[in-house]
Amino acid sequence: CMNYMLPLSYAWGNFSVLAVGIWATVQRDSLDAITMFLTGLLLTVLTDIIHICIFYPSHDFLSDAKRFSIGMAIFNLLLKPVSSYLVYRMYRERGGE
């Protein structure tokens, strides 16, 4: 997000899911918060794939900073299924069906 290679919608989507995740962590009795967090995580997996595919620069314009930035975005995308599974387990512990 700090390299401005990806659009602002990428940053807004991930930061809003992070804010909902903080809300879901603080309110341990809320099933709605954890549901919104899980839905947001799964939705951002799809939007992250679209953002990375559309805005990936060509090899001529790929500096070291952009390469690091896109590498961290891909690493974040690879960790989201693990995070989604852990959030799903929290959802089941809170009484979700």
CSV table of C-alpha atoms in Angstrom, one decimal:
chain,number,residue,atom,x,y,z
A,1,CYS,CA,0.0,0.0,0.0
A,2,MET,CA,2.9,2.4,0.6
A,3,ASN,CA,4.3,2.1,-2.9
A,4,TYR,CA,1.1,3.4,-4.7
A,5,MET,CA,1.3,0.6,-7.2
A,6,LEU,CA,-2.1,-0.8,-6.4
A,7,PRO,CA,-5.1,1.5,-6.3
A,8,LEU,CA,-6.7,3.0,-3.2
A,9,SER,CA,-9.5,0.5,-3.3
A,10,TYR,CA,-7.0,-2.2,-2.4
A,11,ALA,CA,-5.9,-0.3,0.7
A,12,TRP,CA,-9.4,0.7,1.7
A,13,GLY,CA,-10.6,-2.9,1.4
A,14,ASN,CA,-7.9,-4.4,3.4
A,15,PHE,CA,-7.9,-1.7,6.1
A,16,SER,CA,-11.6,-1.9,6.5
A,17,VAL,CA,-11.4,-5.7,7.0
A,18,LEU,CA,-8.7,-5.1,9.5
A,19,ALA,CA,-10.9,-2.7,11.4
A,20,VAL,CA,-13.8,-5.2,11.4
A,21,GLY,CA,-11.3,-7.8,12.6
A,22,ILE,CA,-10.3,-5.6,15.5
A,23,TRP,CA,-14.0,-5.1,16.3
A,24,ALA,CA,-14.6,-8.9,16.2
A,25,THR,CA,-11.7,-9.5,18.5
A,26,VAL,CA,-12.8,-7.0,21.0
A,27,GLN,CA,-16.5,-8.1,21.1
A,28,ARG,CA,-16.1,-11.8,21.9
A,29,ASP,CA,-19.8,-12.4,22.3
A,30,SER,CA,-20.9,-10.9,19.0
A,31,LEU,CA,-21.7,-13.4,16.2
A,32,ASP,CA,-22.4,-10.6,13.7
A,33,ALA,CA,-18.9,-9.1,14.1
A,34,ILE,CA,-17.2,-12.4,13.4
A,35,THR,CA,-19.5,-13.1,10.5
A,36,MET,CA,-18.7,-9.7,8.9
A,37,PHE,CA,-15.0,-10.4,9.4
A,38,LEU,CA,-15.1,-13.8,7.8
A,39,THR,CA,-17.2,-12.4,4.9
A,40,GLY,CA,-14.8,-9.5,4.5
A,41,LEU,CA,-11.8,-11.8,4.4
A,42,LEU,CA,-13.3,-14.1,1.8
A,43,LEU,CA,-14.4,-11.1,-0.3
A,44,THR,CA,-10.9,-9.5,-0.2
A,45,VAL,CA,-9.3,-12.7,-1.4
A,46,LEU,CA,-11.3,-12.3,-4.6
A,47,THR,CA,-10.6,-8.5,-4.9
A,48,ASP,CA,-6.9,-8.9,-4.1
A,49,ILE,CA,-6.6,-11.4,-6.9
A,50,ILE,CA,-8.3,-9.0,-9.3
A,51,HIS,CA,-6.2,-6.0,-8.2
A,52,ILE,CA,-2.9,-7.9,-8.5
A,53,CYS,CA,-3.8,-9.3,-11.9
A,54,ILE,CA,-4.9,-6.0,-13.3
A,55,PHE,CA,-2.3,-3.6,-11.8
A,56,TYR,CA,0.8,-5.8,-12.0
A,57,PRO,CA,3.4,-3.7,-13.8
A,58,SER,CA,5.3,-4.9,-16.9
A,59,HIS,CA,8.9,-6.0,-16.4
A,60,ASP,CA,10.3,-2.7,-17.7
A,61,PHE,CA,8.7,-0.7,-15.0
A,62,LEU,CA,9.4,-3.0,-12.1
A,63,SER,CA,11.7,-1.4,-9.6
A,64,ASP,CA,12.9,-3.1,-6.4
A,65,ALA,CA,10.4,-1.2,-4.3
A,66,LYS,CA,7.5,-2.3,-6.5
A,67,ARG,CA,8.8,-5.8,-6.6
A,68,PHE,CA,8.9,-5.9,-2.8
A,69,SER,CA,5.4,-4.3,-2.6
A,70,ILE,CA,3.8,-6.8,-4.9
A,71,GLY,CA,5.6,-9.6,-3.1
A,72,MET,CA,4.1,-8.6,0.2
A,73,ALA,CA,0.7,-8.3,-1.4
A,74,ILE,CA,1.0,-11.8,-2.8
A,75,PHE,CA,2.2,-13.0,0.6
A,76,ASN,CA,-0.8,-11.4,2.3
A,77,LEU,CA,-3.0,-13.1,-0.3
A,78,LEU,CA,-1.5,-16.5,0.5
A,79,LEU,CA,-2.0,-16.0,4.2
A,80,LYS,CA,-5.7,-15.1,3.9
A,81,PRO,CA,-7.0,-18.7,3.5
A,82,VAL,CA,-5.2,-19.6,6.7
A,83,SER,CA,-6.7,-16.6,8.5
A,84,SER,CA,-10.1,-17.4,7.1
A,85,TYR,CA,-9.9,-20.9,8.5
A,86,LEU,CA,-8.9,-19.6,11.9
A,87,VAL,CA,-11.7,-17.1,11.9
A,88,TYR,CA,-14.1,-19.8,10.8
A,89,ARG,CA,-13.1,-21.8,13.8
A,90,MET,CA,-13.7,-18.8,16.0
A,91,TYR,CA,-17.1,-18.5,14.3
A,92,ARG,CA,-17.9,-22.1,15.2
A,93,GLU,CA,-16.8,-21.6,18.8
A,94,ARG,CA,-19.1,-18.6,19.2
A,95,GLY,CA,-22.1,-20.6,18.1
A,96,GLY,CA,-22.3,-20.2,14.4
A,97,GLU,CA,-23.8,-23.0,12.3
